Backbone as JSON Lines, residues from 0, in Angstrom:
{"i":0,"aa":"X","n":[80.79,213.97,59.4],"ca":[79.25,213.78,60.61],"c":[78.8,214.57,59.21]}
{"i":1,"aa":"X","n":[77.45,215.36,58.89],"ca":[76.74,215.15,58.45],"c":[76.1,216.13,57.72]}
{"i":2,"aa":"X","n":[75.64,216.63,56.33],"ca":[75.81,218.23,56.02],"c":[74.34,218.73,55.76]}
{"i":3,"aa":"X","n":[74.06,219.81,55.55],"ca":[72.75,220.12,54.75],"c":[72.67,219.08,53.9]}
{"i":4,"aa":"X","n":[74.04,218.89,52.66],"ca":[73.91,218.89,51.42],"c":[73.38,217.12,51.35]}
{"i":5,"aa":"X","n":[73.32,217.28,52.62],"ca":[73.35,214.42,52.24],"c":[72.15,214.53,52.38]}
{"i":6,"aa":"X","n":[70.51,215.39,52.87],"ca":[69.17,215.73,52.73],"c":[68.29,216.22,52.27]}
{"i":7,"aa":"X","n":[68.85,217.87,51.99],"ca":[68.3,218.18,51.33],"c":[67.67,218.63,50.82]}
{"i":8,"aa":"X","n":[66.85,219.17,50.05],"ca":[65.51,218.9,48.35],"c":[66.16,219.51,48.13]}
{"i":9,"aa":"X","n":[66.63,218.6,46.54],"ca":[67.62,219.53,46.05],"c":[67.2,220.17,44.72]}
{"i":10,"aa":"X","n":[65.63,219.53,44.73],"ca":[65.34,220.48,43.66],"c":[63.46,220.74,44.14]}
{"i":11,"aa":"X","n":[63.37,222.0,43.87],"ca":[62.5,223.54,44.51],"c":[61.71,224.2,43.7]}
{"i":12,"aa":"X","n":[60.94,223.78,43.75],"ca":[59.66,224.3,42.53],"c":[59.83,225.63,43.23]}
{"i":13,"aa":"X","n":[59.26,227.0,42.84],"ca":[59.82,228.58,42.33],"c":[57.84,229.62,42.39]}
{"i":14,"aa":"X","n":[57.83,230.38,43.33],"ca":[57.0,231.0,42.69],"c":[57.99,233.07,42.71]}
{"i":15,"aa":"X","n":[56.84,233.62,41.89],"ca":[58.33,234.51,42.0],"c":[57.5,235.66,42.67]}
{"i":16,"aa":"X","n":[57.67,236.95,42.84],"ca":[57.03,238.48,43.23],"c":[56.21,238.77,43.12]}
{"i":17,"aa":"X","n":[56.16,237.83,40.9],"ca":[54.66,238.66,40.27],"c":[54.01,237.8,40.17]}
{"i":18,"aa":"X","n":[54.36,237.03,41.14],"ca":[52.68,235.78,41.11],"c":[51.5,235.86,42.96]}
{"i":19,"aa":"X","n":[50.52,235.44,42.38],"ca":[49.69,235.5,43.87],"c":[49.29,234.57,44.24]}
{"i":20,"aa":"X","n":[48.29,234.52,45.73],"ca":[48.21,233.25,46.3],"c":[47.72,231.96,45.85]}
{"i":21,"aa":"X","n":[46.76,232.32,45.02],"ca":[45.97,231.99,44.62],"c":[47.33,230.55,43.51]}
{"i":22,"aa":"X","n":[48.16,231.34,43.18],"ca":[49.25,230.02,42.48],"c":[50.01,229.44,43.2]}
{"i":23,"aa":"X","n":[50.58,229.86,44.69],"ca":[51.07,230.16,45.8],"c":[50.42,228.27,46.01]}
{"i":24,"aa":"X","n":[48.95,228.64,46.44],"ca":[48.74,227.3,46.28],"c":[47.77,226.32,46.2]}
{"i":25,"aa":"X","n":[47.7,226.26,44.59],"ca":[48.1,225.13,43.44],"c":[49.08,224.77,43.24]}
{"i":26,"aa":"X","n":[49.75,225.18,43.06],"ca":[51.6,224.23,42.57],"c":[51.53,224.27,44.1]}
{"i":27,"aa":"X","n":[51.23,224.48,45.82],"ca":[51.56,223.49,47.37],"c":[50.36,222.26,46.32]}
{"i":28,"aa":"X","n":[49.95,222.84,46.12],"ca":[48.72,220.97,45.88],"c":[48.86,219.74,45.11]}
{"i":29,"aa":"X","n":[49.32,220.66,43.77],"ca":[50.42,219.6,42.76],"c":[51.19,219.91,43.06]}
{"i":30,"aa":"X","n":[51.99,219.71,44.17],"ca":[53.5,219.2,44.24],"c":[53.71,218.45,45.57]}
{"i":31,"aa":"X","n":[52.52,218.8,46.43],"ca":[51.46,218.09,47.76],"c":[53.05,217.88,48.37]}
{"i":32,"aa":"X","n":[53.18,219.63,48.82],"ca":[54.91,220.48,49.67],"c":[53.52,221.7,50.36]}
{"i":33,"aa":"X","n":[54.49,221.76,51.4],"ca":[53.65,222.8,52.52],"c":[54.51,224.08,53.12]}
{"i":34,"aa":"X","n":[55.21,224.54,51.47],"ca":[55.89,225.72,51.52],"c":[56.86,226.04,49.61]}
{"i":35,"aa":"X","n":[56.51,226.8,49.76],"ca":[57.37,227.77,48.79],"c":[57.48,228.88,48.85]}
{"i":36,"aa":"X","n":[59.54,228.55,48.03],"ca":[59.44,230.17,48.38],"c":[59.97,230.44,47.14]}
{"i":37,"aa":"X","n":[59.89,231.77,47.58],"ca":[59.64,233.21,46.44],"c":[61.16,233.93,45.94]}
{"i":38,"aa":"X","n":[61.39,233.97,45.29],"ca":[62.44,234.95,44.55],"c":[61.96,235.66,43.1]}
{"i":39,"aa":"X","n":[63.03,237.01,43.87],"ca":[62.6,238.6,42.5],"c":[64.05,237.49,42.11]}
{"i":40,"aa":"X","n":[64.13,237.81,40.64],"ca":[65.04,237.26,40.27],"c":[65.6,235.75,40.81]}
{"i":41,"aa":"X","n":[67.06,236.15,40.79],"ca":[67.45,234.88,41.29],"c":[67.68,234.73,42.83]}
{"i":42,"aa":"X","n":[67.02,235.81,43.4],"ca":[67.35,236.71,44.55],"c":[65.58,235.33,45.44]}
{"i":43,"aa":"X","n":[66.28,234.9,46.38],"ca":[65.91,234.27,47.22],"c":[64.84,235.03,48.5]}
{"i":44,"aa":"X","n":[64.09,235.87,48.58],"ca":[63.0,237.26,48.96],"c":[62.3,236.99,49.97]}
{"i":45,"aa":"X","n":[61.52,235.15,50.43],"ca":[60.45,234.87,50.84],"c":[60.46,233.23,50.84]}
{"i":46,"aa":"X","n":[59.1,233.27,51.89],"ca":[58.77,231.7,51.56],"c":[57.46,231.97,52.17]}
{"i":47,"aa":"X","n":[56.76,230.87,51.48],"ca":[54.85,230.69,51.76],"c":[54.4,229.41,52.56]}
{"i":48,"aa":"X","n":[54.61,229.31,53.5],"ca":[53.93,227.88,53.36],"c":[52.31,227.88,54.16]}
{"i":49,"aa":"X","n":[51.7,226.24,54.05],"ca":[50.91,226.77,54.09],"c":[49.93,226.67,55.3]}
{"i":50,"aa":"X","n":[50.95,227.37,56.81],"ca":[50.21,228.08,57.23],"c":[49.75,229.4,57.26]}
{"i":51,"aa":"X","n":[51.1,229.82,56.7],"ca":[50.66,231.77,55.86],"c":[50.04,231.42,54.84]}
{"i":52,"aa":"X","n":[49.4,230.58,54.21],"ca":[47.97,231.33,53.27],"c":[46.39,230.66,54.92]}
{"i":53,"aa":"X","n":[47.28,230.22,55.75],"ca":[45.06,230.08,55.86],"c":[45.64,231.72,56.91]}
{"i":54,"aa":"X","n":[46.58,231.16,57.35],"ca":[46.79,232.89,58.75],"c":[46.89,234.62,58.35]}
{"i":55,"aa":"X","n":[47.53,234.83,57.23],"ca":[48.04,235.28,56.53],"c":[47.08,236.59,55.34]}
{"i":56,"aa":"X","n":[46.45,234.63,54.83],"ca":[45.0,235.42,53.63],"c":[44.4,234.88,54.66]}
{"i":57,"aa":"X","n":[43.85,234.02,54.24],"ca":[41.93,233.31,53.91],"c":[41.81,233.86,55.26]}
{"i":58,"aa":"X","n":[42.33,233.87,56.7],"ca":[42.01,234.16,57.6],"c":[41.25,235.9,57.68]}
{"i":59,"aa":"X","n":[42.51,236.19,57.32],"ca":[41.6,238.24,56.93],"c":[41.83,238.56,55.6]}
{"i":60,"aa":"X","n":[40.85,237.05,55.01],"ca":[39.7,237.81,54.32],"c":[40.49,237.63,52.9]}
{"i":61,"aa":"X","n":[42.14,237.63,52.8],"ca":[42.16,238.36,51.12],"c":[41.55,238.29,49.43]}
{"i":62,"aa":"X","n":[41.71,238.01,49.28],"ca":[41.07,237.94,47.96],"c":[42.71,236.59,47.0]}
{"i":63,"aa":"X","n":[42.14,236.23,46.63],"ca":[42.91,235.11,46.06],"c":[44.1,235.97,45.22]}
{"i":64,"aa":"X","n":[43.58,236.24,44.57],"ca":[44.59,238.01,43.61],"c":[45.57,238.21,44.16]}
{"i":65,"aa":"X","n":[45.51,238.42,45.7],"ca":[46.84,239.3,46.61],"c":[47.98,238.52,46.24]}
{"i":66,"aa":"X","n":[48.89,239.41,46.1],"ca":[50.3,239.43,45.6],"c":[51.03,238.56,46.4]}
{"i":67,"aa":"X","n":[51.77,237.52,46.11],"ca":[52.09,236.93,47.61],"c":[53.24,237.82,48.85]}
{"i":68,"aa":"X","n":[53.84,238.99,47.92],"ca":[54.59,239.64,49.01],"c":[53.56,240.14,49.96]}
{"i":69,"aa":"X","n":[52.15,239.74,50.07],"ca":[51.64,240.02,51.02],"c":[51.33,239.34,52.2]}
{"i":70,"aa":"X","n":[51.41,238.07,51.58],"ca":[51.05,237.04,53.01],"c":[52.95,235.8,53.31]}
{"i":71,"aa":"X","n":[53.64,236.18,52.33],"ca":[54.72,235.2,52.61],"c":[55.29,236.39,53.62]}
{"i":72,"aa":"X","n":[56.47,235.1,53.98],"ca":[57.75,235.46,55.0],"c":[58.87,236.23,55.03]}
{"i":73,"aa":"X","n":[59.1,237.51,54.64],"ca":[59.93,237.59,54.82],"c":[61.27,237.06,55.07]}
{"i":74,"aa":"X","n":[61.15,237.36,55.95],"ca":[62.73,237.44,57.71],"c":[62.94,235.83,57.85]}
{"i":75,"aa":"X","n":[63.44,235.72,56.57],"ca":[64.09,233.94,56.92],"c":[64.86,234.21,57.64]}
{"i":76,"aa":"X","n":[65.1,232.26,58.64],"ca":[66.68,232.47,58.81],"c":[66.88,231.05,58.48]}
{"i":77,"aa":"X","n":[68.13,230.91,56.83],"ca":[68.86,229.97,56.49],"c":[69.7,229.41,56.87]}
{"i":78,"aa":"X","n":[69.53,228.51,55.74],"ca":[71.75,227.47,55.52],"c":[72.14,227.51,54.47]}
{"i":79,"aa":"X","n":[73.83,226.46,54.62],"ca":[74.07,226.95,53.33],"c":[74.2,224.78,53.47]}
{"i":80,"aa":"X","n":[75.13,224.6,51.97],"ca":[74.73,222.93,52.36],"c":[75.34,222.6,52.81]}
{"i":81,"aa":"X","n":[76.28,222.88,53.23],"ca":[77.36,222.62,54.03],"c":[77.45,223.09,55.69]}
{"i":82,"aa":"X","n":[76.63,223.58,55.11],"ca":[75.89,222.92,57.28],"c":[75.72,221.46,57.49]}
{"i":83,"aa":"X","n":[76.43,221.9,59.34],"ca":[75.84,220.46,59.6],"c":[74.44,220.67,60.57]}
{"i":84,"aa":"X","n":[74.06,218.98,60.19],"ca":[72.47,218.49,60.44],"c":[72.4,219.1,62.58]}
{"i":85,"aa":"X","n":[73.31,219.24,62.4],"ca":[72.64,220.27,64.21],"c":[72.56,221.16,64.33]}
{"i":86,"aa":"X","n":[73.48,222.0,62.87],"ca":[73.38,223.61,63.21],"c":[71.94,223.69,63.04]}
{"i":87,"aa":"X","n":[71.44,223.19,62.12],"ca":[69.89,223.26,61.66],"c":[69.01,223.18,62.14]}
{"i":88,"aa":"X","n":[69.25,222.19,62.53],"ca":[67.79,221.6,63.55],"c":[67.98,222.5,65.15]}
{"i":89,"aa":"X","n":[69.14,223.01,65.59],"ca":[69.12,224.25,66.51],"c":[68.3,225.53,65.49]}
{"i":90,"aa":"X","n":[68.7,225.61,64.52],"ca":[68.37,226.96,64.18],"c":[66.62,227.28,63.99]}
{"i":91,"aa":"X","n":[66.02,225.81,63.26],"ca":[64.54,224.6,63.11],"c":[64.36,225.54,65.1]}
{"i":92,"aa":"X","n":[64.44,224.69,65.62],"ca":[64.65,224.84,67.42],"c":[64.47,226.15,67.81]}
{"i":93,"aa":"X","n":[65.25,226.99,67.92],"ca":[64.9,228.2,68.0],"c":[63.76,228.95,67.87]}
{"i":94,"aa":"X","n":[64.01,229.15,65.85],"ca":[63.31,229.58,65.64],"c":[62.22,229.57,65.85]}
{"i":95,"aa":"X","n":[61.36,227.88,65.54],"ca":[60.82,227.31,65.61],"c":[59.77,227.65,64.51]}
{"i":96,"aa":"X","n":[61.21,226.58,63.49],"ca":[60.32,226.54,61.65],"c":[60.93,225.47,61.57]}
{"i":97,"aa":"X","n":[59.28,224.3,60.57],"ca":[60.03,222.75,60.04],"c":[60.6,223.33,58.99]}
{"i":98,"aa":"X","n":[60.78,224.01,58.29],"ca":[61.92,224.42,56.98],"c":[62.47,225.33,56.96]}
{"i":99,"aa":"X","n":[64.15,224.93,56.26],"ca":[65.32,226.24,56.63],"c":[65.48,226.1,54.33]}
{"i":100,"aa":"X","n":[65.86,228.23,54.32],"ca":[66.26,227.3,53.0],"c":[67.35,227.53,53.28]}
{"i":101,"aa":"X","n":[67.91,226.81,51.62],"ca":[69.28,226.16,51.78],"c":[69.84,227.11,50.42]}
{"i":102,"aa":"X","n":[70.6,227.92,51.45],"ca":[70.82,229.13,49.62],"c":[72.32,228.94,49.64]}
{"i":103,"aa":"X","n":[73.37,228.62,49.0],"ca":[74.57,228.87,48.21],"c":[74.66,230.14,47.37]}
{"i":104,"aa":"X","n":[75.87,231.02,48.05],"ca":[75.84,232.17,47.38],"c":[74.9,232.57,47.21]}
{"i":105,"aa":"X","n":[74.17,233.06,47.91],"ca":[73.05,233.99,48.26],"c":[71.57,233.18,46.57]}
{"i":106,"aa":"X","n":[71.77,232.24,46.98],"ca":[71.08,232.17,45.42],"c":[69.87,230.91,46.4]}
{"i":107,"aa":"X","n":[69.42,230.47,46.46],"ca":[68.07,229.04,46.51],"c":[69.12,227.58,45.91]}
{"i":108,"aa":"X","n":[68.94,226.48,47.18],"ca":[70.13,225.66,46.69],"c":[68.9,224.69,46.88]}
{"i":109,"aa":"X","n":[67.44,224.74,47.88],"ca":[67.32,223.84,47.27],"c":[66.52,223.91,49.04]}
{"i":110,"aa":"X","n":[66.0,222.68,50.24],"ca":[64.78,223.38,50.85],"c":[65.22,222.0,52.28]}
{"i":111,"aa":"X","n":[66.04,222.04,53.0],"ca":[65.72,220.83,54.24],"c":[64.77,221.07,55.5]}
{"i":112,"aa":"X","n":[64.3,220.43,55.73],"ca":[62.52,220.02,56.7],"c":[62.46,219.21,57.88]}
{"i":113,"aa":"X","n":[61.67,219.46,58.98],"ca":[61.88,218.44,59.26],"c":[61.96,217.09,58.89]}
{"i":114,"aa":"X","n":[61.24,216.71,57.98],"ca":[61.04,215.53,58.34],"c":[62.08,214.69,56.98]}
{"i":115,"aa":"X","n":[62.77,215.6,56.93],"ca":[63.86,215.33,55.85],"c":[65.73,214.77,56.75]}
{"i":116,"aa":"X","n":[65.25,215.01,58.02],"ca":[66.41,215.82,59.04],"c":[66.12,213.52,59.96]}
{"i":117,"aa":"X","n":[64.15,213.55,60.03],"ca":[63.94,212.47,60.74],"c":[63.8,211.41,60.19]}
{"i":118,"aa":"X","n":[63.56,211.6,58.74],"ca":[63.55,210.57,57.71],"c":[65.13,210.19,57.81]}
{"i":119,"aa":"X","n":[66.49,211.21,57.64],"ca":[67.34,210.25,57.24],"c":[68.51,209.49,57.84]}
{"i":120,"aa":"X","n":[67.97,210.03,59.53],"ca":[67.97,208.77,60.91],"c":[69.31,209.32,61.39]}
{"i":121,"aa":"X","n":[69.38,210.86,61.39],"ca":[70.2,211.92,61.89],"c":[69.96,211.61,63.23]}
{"i":122,"aa":"X","n":[69.24,211.47,64.32],"ca":[68.63,211.48,65.64],"c":[67.69,211.4,65.21]}
{"i":123,"aa":"X","n":[66.67,210.72,65.33],"ca":[65.13,210.33,66.14],"c":[65.6,211.86,67.93]}
{"i":124,"aa":"X","n":[66.01,211.17,67.85],"ca":[66.03,211.68,69.41],"c":[66.52,213.39,69.21]}
{"i":125,"aa":"X","n":[66.76,213.27,68.81],"ca":[67.42,215.28,68.16],"c":[66.1,216.01,67.62]}
{"i":126,"aa":"X","n":[66.06,215.0,66.14],"ca":[65.16,215.83,65.57],"c":[63.23,215.66,66.85]}
{"i":127,"aa":"X","n":[63.04,214.95,67.38],"ca":[62.01,214.33,68.29],"c":[61.46,216.01,69.12]}
{"i":128,"aa":"X","n":[63.58,216.83,69.47],"ca":[63.36,217.3,70.78],"c":[63.19,218.97,69.92]}
{"i":129,"aa":"X","n":[63.54,218.95,68.39],"ca":[63.35,219.63,68.06],"c":[61.91,219.77,67.12]}
{"i":130,"aa":"X","n":[61.47,219.16,67.18],"ca":[59.67,218.99,67.2],"c":[59.79,219.92,68.02]}
{"i":131,"aa":"X","n":[59.15,219.17,69.63],"ca":[59.42,220.06,70.59],"c":[59.41,221.26,71.02]}
{"i":132,"aa":"X","n":[59.94,221.44,70.51],"ca":[60.9,223.87,70.79],"c":[59.96,224.09,68.83]}
{"i":133,"aa":"X","n":[59.88,223.34,67.71],"ca":[59.05,223.99,67.31],"c":[57.99,224.24,67.05]}
{"i":134,"aa":"X","n":[57.3,223.41,67.92],"ca":[56.09,222.72,68.3],"c":[55.14,224.44,69.39]}
{"i":135,"aa":"X","n":[56.5,224.6,70.04],"ca":[55.72,225.68,71.02],"c":[55.34,226.98,70.78]}
{"i":136,"aa":"X","n":[54.31,227.68,71.12],"ca":[53.27,228.73,71.22],"c":[54.64,229.5,69.53]}
{"i":137,"aa":"X","n":[53.54,229.66,69.24],"ca":[54.34,230.45,67.67],"c":[53.54,231.55,67.32]}
{"i":138,"aa":"X","n":[55.01,232.18,67.8],"ca":[54.97,234.36,67.82],"c":[53.97,234.41,65.89]}
{"i":139,"aa":"X","n":[53.31,235.25,65.42],"ca":[52.87,235.77,64.29],"c":[52.13,237.12,64.35]}
């Protein structure tokens, strides 16, 4: 059985709790990604997605200088590198998220996304089912 380690993105750029949302948005643009992990020291404390920026920052008319902690998602669902892809898909569906931070000993090891799962030939059917569950009404 394949594990999260087999398909996750290992090199993940991050921001810190000292950064502002403008810096996160610029990093997303430069890297062409939709999520940036937020670290406090070496500890993962949150994640900011492009949706977080749209809903919690722009729609609430926050200035670009707002701290990342004002808009990040702090209660993260995570997996470990040794977790199965089936577990990752199940967690994505259950929590309606498209990306999961991968942690090892409470440190960020990477990110696994629904796209990673779909591209890995894990199971187009399972990835499709997860997408259906993820895409159901999101609660913010």
